[in-house]
PDB file of C-alpha atoms and ligand atoms in Angstrom:
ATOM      1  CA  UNK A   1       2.046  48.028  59.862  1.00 75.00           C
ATOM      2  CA  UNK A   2       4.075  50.712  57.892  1.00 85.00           C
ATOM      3  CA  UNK A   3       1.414  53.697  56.824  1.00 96.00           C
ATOM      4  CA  UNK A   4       2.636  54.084  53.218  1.00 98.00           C
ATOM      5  CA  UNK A   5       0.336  57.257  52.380  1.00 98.00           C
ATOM      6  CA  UNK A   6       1.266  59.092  55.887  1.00 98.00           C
ATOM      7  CA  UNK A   7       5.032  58.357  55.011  1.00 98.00           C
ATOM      8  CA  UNK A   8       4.588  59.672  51.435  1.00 98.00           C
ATOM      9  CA  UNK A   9       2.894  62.167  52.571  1.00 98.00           C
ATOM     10  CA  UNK A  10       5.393  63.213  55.025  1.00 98.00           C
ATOM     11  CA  UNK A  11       8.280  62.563  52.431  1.00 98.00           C
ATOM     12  CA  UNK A  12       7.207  64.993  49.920  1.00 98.00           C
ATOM     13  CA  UNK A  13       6.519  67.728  52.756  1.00 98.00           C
ATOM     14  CA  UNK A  14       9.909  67.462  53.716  1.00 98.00           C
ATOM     15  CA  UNK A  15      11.083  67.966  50.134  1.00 98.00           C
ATOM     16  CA  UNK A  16       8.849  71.201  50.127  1.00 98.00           C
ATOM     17  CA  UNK A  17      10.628  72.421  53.093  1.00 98.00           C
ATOM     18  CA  UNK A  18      14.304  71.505  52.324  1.00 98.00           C
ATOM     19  CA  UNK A  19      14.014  73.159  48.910  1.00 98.00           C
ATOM     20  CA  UNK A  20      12.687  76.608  50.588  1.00 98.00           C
ATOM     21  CA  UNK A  21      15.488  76.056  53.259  1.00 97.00           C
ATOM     22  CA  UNK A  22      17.977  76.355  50.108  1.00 97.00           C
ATOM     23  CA  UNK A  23      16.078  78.899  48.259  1.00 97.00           C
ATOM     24  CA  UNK A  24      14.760  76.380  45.518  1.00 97.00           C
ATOM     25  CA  UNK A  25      11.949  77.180  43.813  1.00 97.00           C
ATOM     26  CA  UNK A  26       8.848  74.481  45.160  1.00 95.00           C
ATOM     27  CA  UNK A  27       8.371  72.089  42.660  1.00 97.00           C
ATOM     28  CA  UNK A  28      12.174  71.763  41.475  1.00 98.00           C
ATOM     29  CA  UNK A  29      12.843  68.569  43.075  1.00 98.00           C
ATOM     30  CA  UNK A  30      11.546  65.215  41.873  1.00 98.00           C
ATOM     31  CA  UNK A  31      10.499  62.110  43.833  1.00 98.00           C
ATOM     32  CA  UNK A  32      11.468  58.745  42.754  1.00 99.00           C
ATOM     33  CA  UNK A  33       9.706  56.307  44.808  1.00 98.00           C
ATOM     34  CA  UNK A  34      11.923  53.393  45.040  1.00 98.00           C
ATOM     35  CA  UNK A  35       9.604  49.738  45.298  1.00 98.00           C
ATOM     36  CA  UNK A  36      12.234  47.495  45.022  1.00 98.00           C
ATOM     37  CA  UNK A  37      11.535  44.747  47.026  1.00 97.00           C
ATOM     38  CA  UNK A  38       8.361  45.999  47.510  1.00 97.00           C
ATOM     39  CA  UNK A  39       4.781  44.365  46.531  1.00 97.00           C
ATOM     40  CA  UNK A  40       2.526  45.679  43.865  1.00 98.00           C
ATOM     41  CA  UNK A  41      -0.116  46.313  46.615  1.00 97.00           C
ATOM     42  CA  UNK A  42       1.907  48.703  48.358  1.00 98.00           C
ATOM     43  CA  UNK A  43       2.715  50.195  45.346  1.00 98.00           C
ATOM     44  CA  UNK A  44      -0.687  51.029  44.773  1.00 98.00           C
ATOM     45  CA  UNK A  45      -0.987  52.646  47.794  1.00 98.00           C
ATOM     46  CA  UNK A  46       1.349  55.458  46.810  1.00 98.00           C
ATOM     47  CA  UNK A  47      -0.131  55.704  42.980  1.00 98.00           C
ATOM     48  CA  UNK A  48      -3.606  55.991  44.902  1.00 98.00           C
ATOM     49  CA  UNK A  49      -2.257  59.132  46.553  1.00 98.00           C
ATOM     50  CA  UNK A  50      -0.626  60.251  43.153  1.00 98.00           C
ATOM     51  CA  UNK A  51       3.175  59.321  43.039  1.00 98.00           C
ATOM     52  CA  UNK A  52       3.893  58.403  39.500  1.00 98.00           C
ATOM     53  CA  UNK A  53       7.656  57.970  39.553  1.00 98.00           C
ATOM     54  CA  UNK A  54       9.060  54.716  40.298  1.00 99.00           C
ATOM     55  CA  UNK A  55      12.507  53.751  40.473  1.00 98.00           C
ATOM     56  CA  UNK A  56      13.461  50.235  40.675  1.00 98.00           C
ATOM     57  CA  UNK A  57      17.039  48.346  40.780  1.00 97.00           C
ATOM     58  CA  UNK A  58      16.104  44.872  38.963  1.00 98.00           C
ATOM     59  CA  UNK A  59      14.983  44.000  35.508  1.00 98.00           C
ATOM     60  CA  UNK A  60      13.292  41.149  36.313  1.00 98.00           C
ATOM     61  CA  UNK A  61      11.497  42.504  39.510  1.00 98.00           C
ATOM     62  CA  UNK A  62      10.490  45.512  37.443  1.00 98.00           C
ATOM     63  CA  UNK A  63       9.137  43.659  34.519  1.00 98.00           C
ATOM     64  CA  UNK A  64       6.803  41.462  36.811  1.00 98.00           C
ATOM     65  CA  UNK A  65       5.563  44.628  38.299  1.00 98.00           C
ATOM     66  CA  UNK A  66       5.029  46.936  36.429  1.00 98.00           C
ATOM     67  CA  UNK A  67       3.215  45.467  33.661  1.00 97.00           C
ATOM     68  CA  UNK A  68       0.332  44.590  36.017  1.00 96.00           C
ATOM     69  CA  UNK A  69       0.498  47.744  37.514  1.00 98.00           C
ATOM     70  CA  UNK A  70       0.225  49.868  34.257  1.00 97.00           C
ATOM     71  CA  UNK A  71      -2.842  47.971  33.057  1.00 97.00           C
ATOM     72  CA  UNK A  72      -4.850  49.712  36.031  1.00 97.00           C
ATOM     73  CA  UNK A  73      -2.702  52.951  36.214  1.00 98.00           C
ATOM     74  CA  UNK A  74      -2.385  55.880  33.668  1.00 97.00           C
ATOM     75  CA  UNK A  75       0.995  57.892  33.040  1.00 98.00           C
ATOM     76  CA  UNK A  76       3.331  55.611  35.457  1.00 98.00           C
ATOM     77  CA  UNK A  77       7.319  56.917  34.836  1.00 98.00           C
ATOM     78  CA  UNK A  78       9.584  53.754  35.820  1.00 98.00           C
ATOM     79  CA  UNK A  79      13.361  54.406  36.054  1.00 98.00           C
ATOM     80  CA  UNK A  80      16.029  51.401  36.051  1.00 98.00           C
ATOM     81  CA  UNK A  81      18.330  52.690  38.920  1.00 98.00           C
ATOM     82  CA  UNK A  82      20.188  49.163  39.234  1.00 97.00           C
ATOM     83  CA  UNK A  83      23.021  48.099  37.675  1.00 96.00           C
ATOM     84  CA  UNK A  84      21.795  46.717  33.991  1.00 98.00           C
ATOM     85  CA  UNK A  85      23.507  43.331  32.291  1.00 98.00           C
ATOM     86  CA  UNK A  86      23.672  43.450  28.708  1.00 98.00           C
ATOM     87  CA  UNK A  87      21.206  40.838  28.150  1.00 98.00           C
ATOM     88  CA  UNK A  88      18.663  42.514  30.178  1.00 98.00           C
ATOM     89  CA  UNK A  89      18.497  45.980  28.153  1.00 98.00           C
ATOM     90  CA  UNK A  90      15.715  44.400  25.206  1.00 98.00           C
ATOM     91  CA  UNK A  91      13.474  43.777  27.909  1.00 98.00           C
ATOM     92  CA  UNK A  92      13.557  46.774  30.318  1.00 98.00           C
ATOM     93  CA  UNK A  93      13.351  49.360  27.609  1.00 98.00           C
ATOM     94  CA  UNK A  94       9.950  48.144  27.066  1.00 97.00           C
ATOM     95  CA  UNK A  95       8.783  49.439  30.765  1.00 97.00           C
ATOM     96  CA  UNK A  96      11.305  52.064  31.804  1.00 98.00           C
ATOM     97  CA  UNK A  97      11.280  56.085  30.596  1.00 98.00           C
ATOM     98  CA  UNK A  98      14.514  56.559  32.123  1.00 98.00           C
ATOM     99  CA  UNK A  99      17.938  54.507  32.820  1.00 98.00           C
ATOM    100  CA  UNK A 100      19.999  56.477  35.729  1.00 98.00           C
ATOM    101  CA  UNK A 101      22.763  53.577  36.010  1.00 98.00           C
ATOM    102  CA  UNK A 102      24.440  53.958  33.408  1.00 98.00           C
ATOM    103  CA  UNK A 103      28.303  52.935  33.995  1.00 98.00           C
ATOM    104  CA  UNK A 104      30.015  51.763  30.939  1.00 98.00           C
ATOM    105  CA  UNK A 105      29.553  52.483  27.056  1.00 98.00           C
ATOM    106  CA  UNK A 106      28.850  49.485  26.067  1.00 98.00           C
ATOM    107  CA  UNK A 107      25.716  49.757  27.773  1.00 98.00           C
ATOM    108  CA  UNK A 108      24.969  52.469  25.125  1.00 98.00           C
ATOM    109  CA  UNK A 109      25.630  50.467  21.823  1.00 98.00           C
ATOM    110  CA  UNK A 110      23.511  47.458  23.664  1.00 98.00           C
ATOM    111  CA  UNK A 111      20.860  50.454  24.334  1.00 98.00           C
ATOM    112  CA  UNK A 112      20.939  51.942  21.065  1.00 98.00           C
ATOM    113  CA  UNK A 113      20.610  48.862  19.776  1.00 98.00           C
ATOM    114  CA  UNK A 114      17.487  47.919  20.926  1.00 98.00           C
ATOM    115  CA  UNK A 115      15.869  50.967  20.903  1.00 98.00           C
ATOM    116  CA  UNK A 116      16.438  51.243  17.685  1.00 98.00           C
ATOM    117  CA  UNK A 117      14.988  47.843  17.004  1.00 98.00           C
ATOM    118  CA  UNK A 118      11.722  48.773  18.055  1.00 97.00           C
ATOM    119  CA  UNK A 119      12.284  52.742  17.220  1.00 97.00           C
ATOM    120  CA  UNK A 120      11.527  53.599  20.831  1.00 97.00           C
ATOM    121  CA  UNK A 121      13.595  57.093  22.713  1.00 98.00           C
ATOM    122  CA  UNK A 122      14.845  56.725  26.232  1.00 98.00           C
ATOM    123  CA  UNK A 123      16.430  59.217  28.376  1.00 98.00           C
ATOM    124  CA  UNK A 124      19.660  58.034  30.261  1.00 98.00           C
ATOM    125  CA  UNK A 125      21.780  59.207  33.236  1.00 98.00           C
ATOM    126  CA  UNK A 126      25.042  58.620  33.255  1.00 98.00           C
ATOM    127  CA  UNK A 127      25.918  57.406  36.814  1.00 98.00           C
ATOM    128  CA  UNK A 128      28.949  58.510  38.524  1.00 98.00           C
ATOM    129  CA  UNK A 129      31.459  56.171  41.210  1.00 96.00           C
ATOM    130  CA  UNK A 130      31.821  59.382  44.012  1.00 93.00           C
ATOM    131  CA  UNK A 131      31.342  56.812  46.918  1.00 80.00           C
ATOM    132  CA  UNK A 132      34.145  55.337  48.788  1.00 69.00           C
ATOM    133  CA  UNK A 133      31.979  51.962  49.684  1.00 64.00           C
ATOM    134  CA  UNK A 134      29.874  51.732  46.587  1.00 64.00           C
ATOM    135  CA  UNK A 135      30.939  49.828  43.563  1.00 76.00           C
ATOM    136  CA  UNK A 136      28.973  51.379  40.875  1.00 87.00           C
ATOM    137  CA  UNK A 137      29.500  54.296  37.987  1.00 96.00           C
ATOM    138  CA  UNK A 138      31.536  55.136  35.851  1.00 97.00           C
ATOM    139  CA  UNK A 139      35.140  55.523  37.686  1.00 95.00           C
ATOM    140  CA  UNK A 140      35.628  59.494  36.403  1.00 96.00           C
ATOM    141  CA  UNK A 141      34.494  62.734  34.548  1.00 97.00           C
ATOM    142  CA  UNK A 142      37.272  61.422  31.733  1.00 98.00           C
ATOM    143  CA  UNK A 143      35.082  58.353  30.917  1.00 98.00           C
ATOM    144  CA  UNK A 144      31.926  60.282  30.862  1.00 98.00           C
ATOM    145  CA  UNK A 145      33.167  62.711  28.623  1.00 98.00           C
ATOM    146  CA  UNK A 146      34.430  59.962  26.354  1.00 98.00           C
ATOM    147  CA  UNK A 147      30.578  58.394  26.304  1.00 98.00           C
ATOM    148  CA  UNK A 148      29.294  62.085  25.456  1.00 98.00           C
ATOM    149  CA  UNK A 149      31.832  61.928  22.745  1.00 98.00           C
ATOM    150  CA  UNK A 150      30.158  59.027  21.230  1.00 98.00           C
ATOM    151  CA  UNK A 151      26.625  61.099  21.179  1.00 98.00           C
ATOM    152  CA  UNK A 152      28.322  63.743  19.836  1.00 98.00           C
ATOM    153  CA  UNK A 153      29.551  61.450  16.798  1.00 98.00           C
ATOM    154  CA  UNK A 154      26.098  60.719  17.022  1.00 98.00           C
ATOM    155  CA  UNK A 155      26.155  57.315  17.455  1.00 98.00           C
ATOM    156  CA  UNK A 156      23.309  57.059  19.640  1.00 98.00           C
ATOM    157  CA  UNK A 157      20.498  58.554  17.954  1.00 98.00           C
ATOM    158  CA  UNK A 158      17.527  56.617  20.196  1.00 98.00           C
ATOM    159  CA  UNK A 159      19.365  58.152  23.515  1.00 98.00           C
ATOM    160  CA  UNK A 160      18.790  61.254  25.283  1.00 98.00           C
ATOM    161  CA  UNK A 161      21.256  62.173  27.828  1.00 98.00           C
ATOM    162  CA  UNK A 162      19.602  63.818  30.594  1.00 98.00           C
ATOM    163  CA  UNK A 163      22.218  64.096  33.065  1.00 98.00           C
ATOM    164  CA  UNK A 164      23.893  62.336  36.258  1.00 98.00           C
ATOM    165  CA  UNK A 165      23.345  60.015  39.413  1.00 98.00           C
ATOM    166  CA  UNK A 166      25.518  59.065  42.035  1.00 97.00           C
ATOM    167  CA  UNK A 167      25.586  57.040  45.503  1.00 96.00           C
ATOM    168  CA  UNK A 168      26.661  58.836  48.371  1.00 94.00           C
ATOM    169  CA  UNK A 169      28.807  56.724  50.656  1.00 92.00           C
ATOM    170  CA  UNK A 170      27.254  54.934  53.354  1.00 89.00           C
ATOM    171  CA  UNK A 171      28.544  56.914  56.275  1.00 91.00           C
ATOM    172  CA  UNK A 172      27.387  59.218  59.012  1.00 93.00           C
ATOM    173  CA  UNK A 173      29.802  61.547  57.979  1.00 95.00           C
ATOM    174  CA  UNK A 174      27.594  64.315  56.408  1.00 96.00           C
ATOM    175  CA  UNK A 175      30.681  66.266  54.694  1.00 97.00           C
ATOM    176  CA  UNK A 176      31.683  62.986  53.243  1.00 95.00           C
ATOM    177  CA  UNK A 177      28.187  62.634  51.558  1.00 96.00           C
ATOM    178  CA  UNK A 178      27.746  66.055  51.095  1.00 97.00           C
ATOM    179  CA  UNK A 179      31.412  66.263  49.558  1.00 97.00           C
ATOM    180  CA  UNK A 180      29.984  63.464  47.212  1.00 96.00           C
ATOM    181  CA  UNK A 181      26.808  65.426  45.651  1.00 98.00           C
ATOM    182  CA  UNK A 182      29.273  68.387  44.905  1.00 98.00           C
ATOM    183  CA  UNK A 183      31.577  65.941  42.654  1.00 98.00           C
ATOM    184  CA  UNK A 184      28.368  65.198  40.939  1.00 98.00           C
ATOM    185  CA  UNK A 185      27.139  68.540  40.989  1.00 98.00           C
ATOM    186  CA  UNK A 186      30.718  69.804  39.771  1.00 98.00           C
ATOM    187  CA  UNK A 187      31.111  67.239  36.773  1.00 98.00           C
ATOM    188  CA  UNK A 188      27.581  67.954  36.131  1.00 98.00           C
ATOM    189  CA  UNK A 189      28.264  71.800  35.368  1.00 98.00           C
ATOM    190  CA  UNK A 190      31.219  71.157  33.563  1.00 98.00           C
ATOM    191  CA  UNK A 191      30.226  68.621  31.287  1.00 98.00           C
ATOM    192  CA  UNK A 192      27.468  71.085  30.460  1.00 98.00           C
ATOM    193  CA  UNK A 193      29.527  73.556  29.736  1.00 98.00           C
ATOM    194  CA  UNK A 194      31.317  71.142  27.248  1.00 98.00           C
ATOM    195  CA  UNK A 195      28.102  70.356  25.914  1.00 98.00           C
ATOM    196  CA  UNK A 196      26.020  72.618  25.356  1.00 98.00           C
ATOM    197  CA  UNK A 197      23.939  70.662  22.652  1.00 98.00           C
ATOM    198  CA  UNK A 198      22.665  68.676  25.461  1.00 98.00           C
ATOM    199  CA  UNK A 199      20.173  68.723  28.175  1.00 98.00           C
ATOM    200  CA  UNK A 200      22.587  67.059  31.324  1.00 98.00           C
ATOM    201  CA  UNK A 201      20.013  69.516  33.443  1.00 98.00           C
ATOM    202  CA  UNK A 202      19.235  66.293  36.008  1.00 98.00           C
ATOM    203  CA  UNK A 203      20.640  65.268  39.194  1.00 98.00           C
ATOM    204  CA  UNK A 204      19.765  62.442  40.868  1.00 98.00           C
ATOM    205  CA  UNK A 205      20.888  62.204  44.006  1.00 98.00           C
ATOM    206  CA  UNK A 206      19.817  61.801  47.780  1.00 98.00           C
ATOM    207  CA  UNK A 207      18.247  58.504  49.361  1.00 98.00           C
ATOM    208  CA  UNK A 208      16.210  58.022  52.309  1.00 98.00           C
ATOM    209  CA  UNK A 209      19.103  58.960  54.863  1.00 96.00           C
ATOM    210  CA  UNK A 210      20.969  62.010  52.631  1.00 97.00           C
ATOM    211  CA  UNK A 211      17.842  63.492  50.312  1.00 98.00           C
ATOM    212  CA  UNK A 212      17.849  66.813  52.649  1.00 97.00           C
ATOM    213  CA  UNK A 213      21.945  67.299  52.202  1.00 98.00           C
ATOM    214  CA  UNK A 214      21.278  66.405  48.587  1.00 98.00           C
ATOM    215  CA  UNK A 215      18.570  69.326  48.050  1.00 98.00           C
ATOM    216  CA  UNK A 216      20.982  71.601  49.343  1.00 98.00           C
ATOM    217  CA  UNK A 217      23.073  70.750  46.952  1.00 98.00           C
ATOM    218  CA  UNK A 218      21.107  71.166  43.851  1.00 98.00           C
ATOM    219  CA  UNK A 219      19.646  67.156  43.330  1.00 98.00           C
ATOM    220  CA  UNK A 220      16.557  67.353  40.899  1.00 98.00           C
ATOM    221  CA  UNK A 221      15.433  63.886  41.431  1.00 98.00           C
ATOM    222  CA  UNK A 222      15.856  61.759  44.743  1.00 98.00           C
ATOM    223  CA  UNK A 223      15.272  58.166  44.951  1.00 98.00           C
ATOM    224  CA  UNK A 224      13.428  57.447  48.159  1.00 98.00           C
ATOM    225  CA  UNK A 225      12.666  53.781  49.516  1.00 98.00           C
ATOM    226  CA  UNK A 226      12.657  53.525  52.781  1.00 98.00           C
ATOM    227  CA  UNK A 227      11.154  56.362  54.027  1.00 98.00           C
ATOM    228  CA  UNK A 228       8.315  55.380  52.115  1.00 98.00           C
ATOM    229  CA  UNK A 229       7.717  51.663  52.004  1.00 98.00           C
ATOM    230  CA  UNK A 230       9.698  50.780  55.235  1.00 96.00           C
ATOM    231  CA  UNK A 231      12.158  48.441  55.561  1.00 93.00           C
ATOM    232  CA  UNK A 232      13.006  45.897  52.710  1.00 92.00           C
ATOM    233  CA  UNK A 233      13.052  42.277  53.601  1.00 86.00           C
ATOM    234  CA  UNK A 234      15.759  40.516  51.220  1.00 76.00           C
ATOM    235  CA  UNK A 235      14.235  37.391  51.427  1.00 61.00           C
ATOM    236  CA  UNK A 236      11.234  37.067  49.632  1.00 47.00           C
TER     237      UNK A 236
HETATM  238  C1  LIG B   1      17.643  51.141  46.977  1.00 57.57           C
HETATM  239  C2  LIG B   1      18.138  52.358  46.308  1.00 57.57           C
HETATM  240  C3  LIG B   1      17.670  53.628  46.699  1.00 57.57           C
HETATM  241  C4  LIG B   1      16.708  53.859  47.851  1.00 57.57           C
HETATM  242  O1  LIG B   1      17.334  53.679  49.063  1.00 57.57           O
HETATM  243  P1  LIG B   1      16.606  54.027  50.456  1.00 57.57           P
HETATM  244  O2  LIG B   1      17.722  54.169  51.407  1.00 57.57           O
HETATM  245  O3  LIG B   1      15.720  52.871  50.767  1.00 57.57           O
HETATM  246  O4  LIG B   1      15.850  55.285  50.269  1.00 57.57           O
HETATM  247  C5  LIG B   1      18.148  54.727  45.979  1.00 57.57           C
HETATM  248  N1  LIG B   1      19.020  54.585  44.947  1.00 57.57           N
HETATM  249  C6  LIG B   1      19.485  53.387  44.560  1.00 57.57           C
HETATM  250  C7  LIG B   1      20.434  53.313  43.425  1.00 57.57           C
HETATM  251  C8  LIG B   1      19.060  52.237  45.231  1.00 57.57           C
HETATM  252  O5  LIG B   1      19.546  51.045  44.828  1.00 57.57           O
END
């Protein structure tokens, strides 16, 4: 039996200490709890002991969760950290605060269109490709730049770009994942600098096997799964 409080509870210490180890002020790095795969009663267990951000990677899994889970729980903050299909955006925007994978523009329009529909805000990441395995993210700083353009034109007026995500590769090599969270970290800063009418102040990156490299290197939100819940079985 996995002990989902203990391993929580031992998560979020080491959080505490990796941000002293790089001078970070306590408090300045976020836990996503990741469910995916994941049953609504071990969910529970963590909002029991006070987690309130969720991040899950399918629409449909998410939307027969959470519903259930926010008529007995106050305040719950679900991100979408999966890769989103067009037709899927009218129903997650219902349940989610925050959409971290976001790799294309026409995400956005589908986005903005719905939000507007039923004149709801949600905050977005755009997601960055910096992995040499992974698939996902936008394929350059170019093309996020161009999507920024399009808020700038203000096309996207139910949209709040809050900043970036990225998958590490899946490697032992720490400079290769390290080398990855810079990218992001490096984009991040510069894109900032370019706009300076927006709040791009979140980084989301580090997973169960990188989220101490990625505190290092100045992540404000990491998505943790395993270390939490245990191992995911993919065939239920
Ligand atoms: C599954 C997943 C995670 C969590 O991974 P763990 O290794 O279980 O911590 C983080 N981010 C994304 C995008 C995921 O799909």
């Amino acid at each position: 039996m996995t002990d989902i409080k203990a391993n929580l509870e031992s998560v979020i210490e080491k959080i505490k200490i990796a941000e002293t180890k790089a001078g970070r002020k306590e408090g300045s790095v976020k836990l996503l709890a990741v469910s995916k795969f994941h049953p609504v009663e071990e969910i529970k267990q963590t909002l029991d002991a006070g987690q309130l951000m969720y991040g899950e990677n399918r629409v449909q899994e998410a939307c027969e969760k959470f519903p259930l889970l926010n008529d007995e729980y106050k305040n719950i903050d679900l991100h979408l950290i999966g890769q989103l299909q067009l037709n899927k955006v009218k129903k997650i925007i219902q349940y989610a605060s925050t959409i971290e994978s976001i790799d294309r523009i026409e995400l956005l329009d589908e986005i903005e269109k719905q939000c507007a529909r039923i004149n709801r805000k949600i905050k977005i990441l755009f997601e960055l490709h910096t992995g040499e395995e992974s698939k996902s993210g936008f394929e350059s700083k170019q093309q996020i730049e161009d999507a920024l353009e399009r808020f700038a034109q203000n096309k996207y007026p139910h949209i709040i770009p809050s900043g970036f995500m990225t998958m590490a590769p899946f490697t032992d090599d720490k400079n290769l994942i390290r080398k990855s969270f810079i990218t992001l970290k490096t984009v991040a800063k510069d894109l900032q600098i370019k706009y300076p009418m927006y709040e791009l102040t979140e980084l989301s990156m580090g997973m169960s096997n990188d989220y101490e490299i990625a505190i290092e290197e100045g992540s404000t939100i990491v998505r943790i799964g395993t270390a939490i819940f245990g191992e995911r079985t993919y065939n239920k």
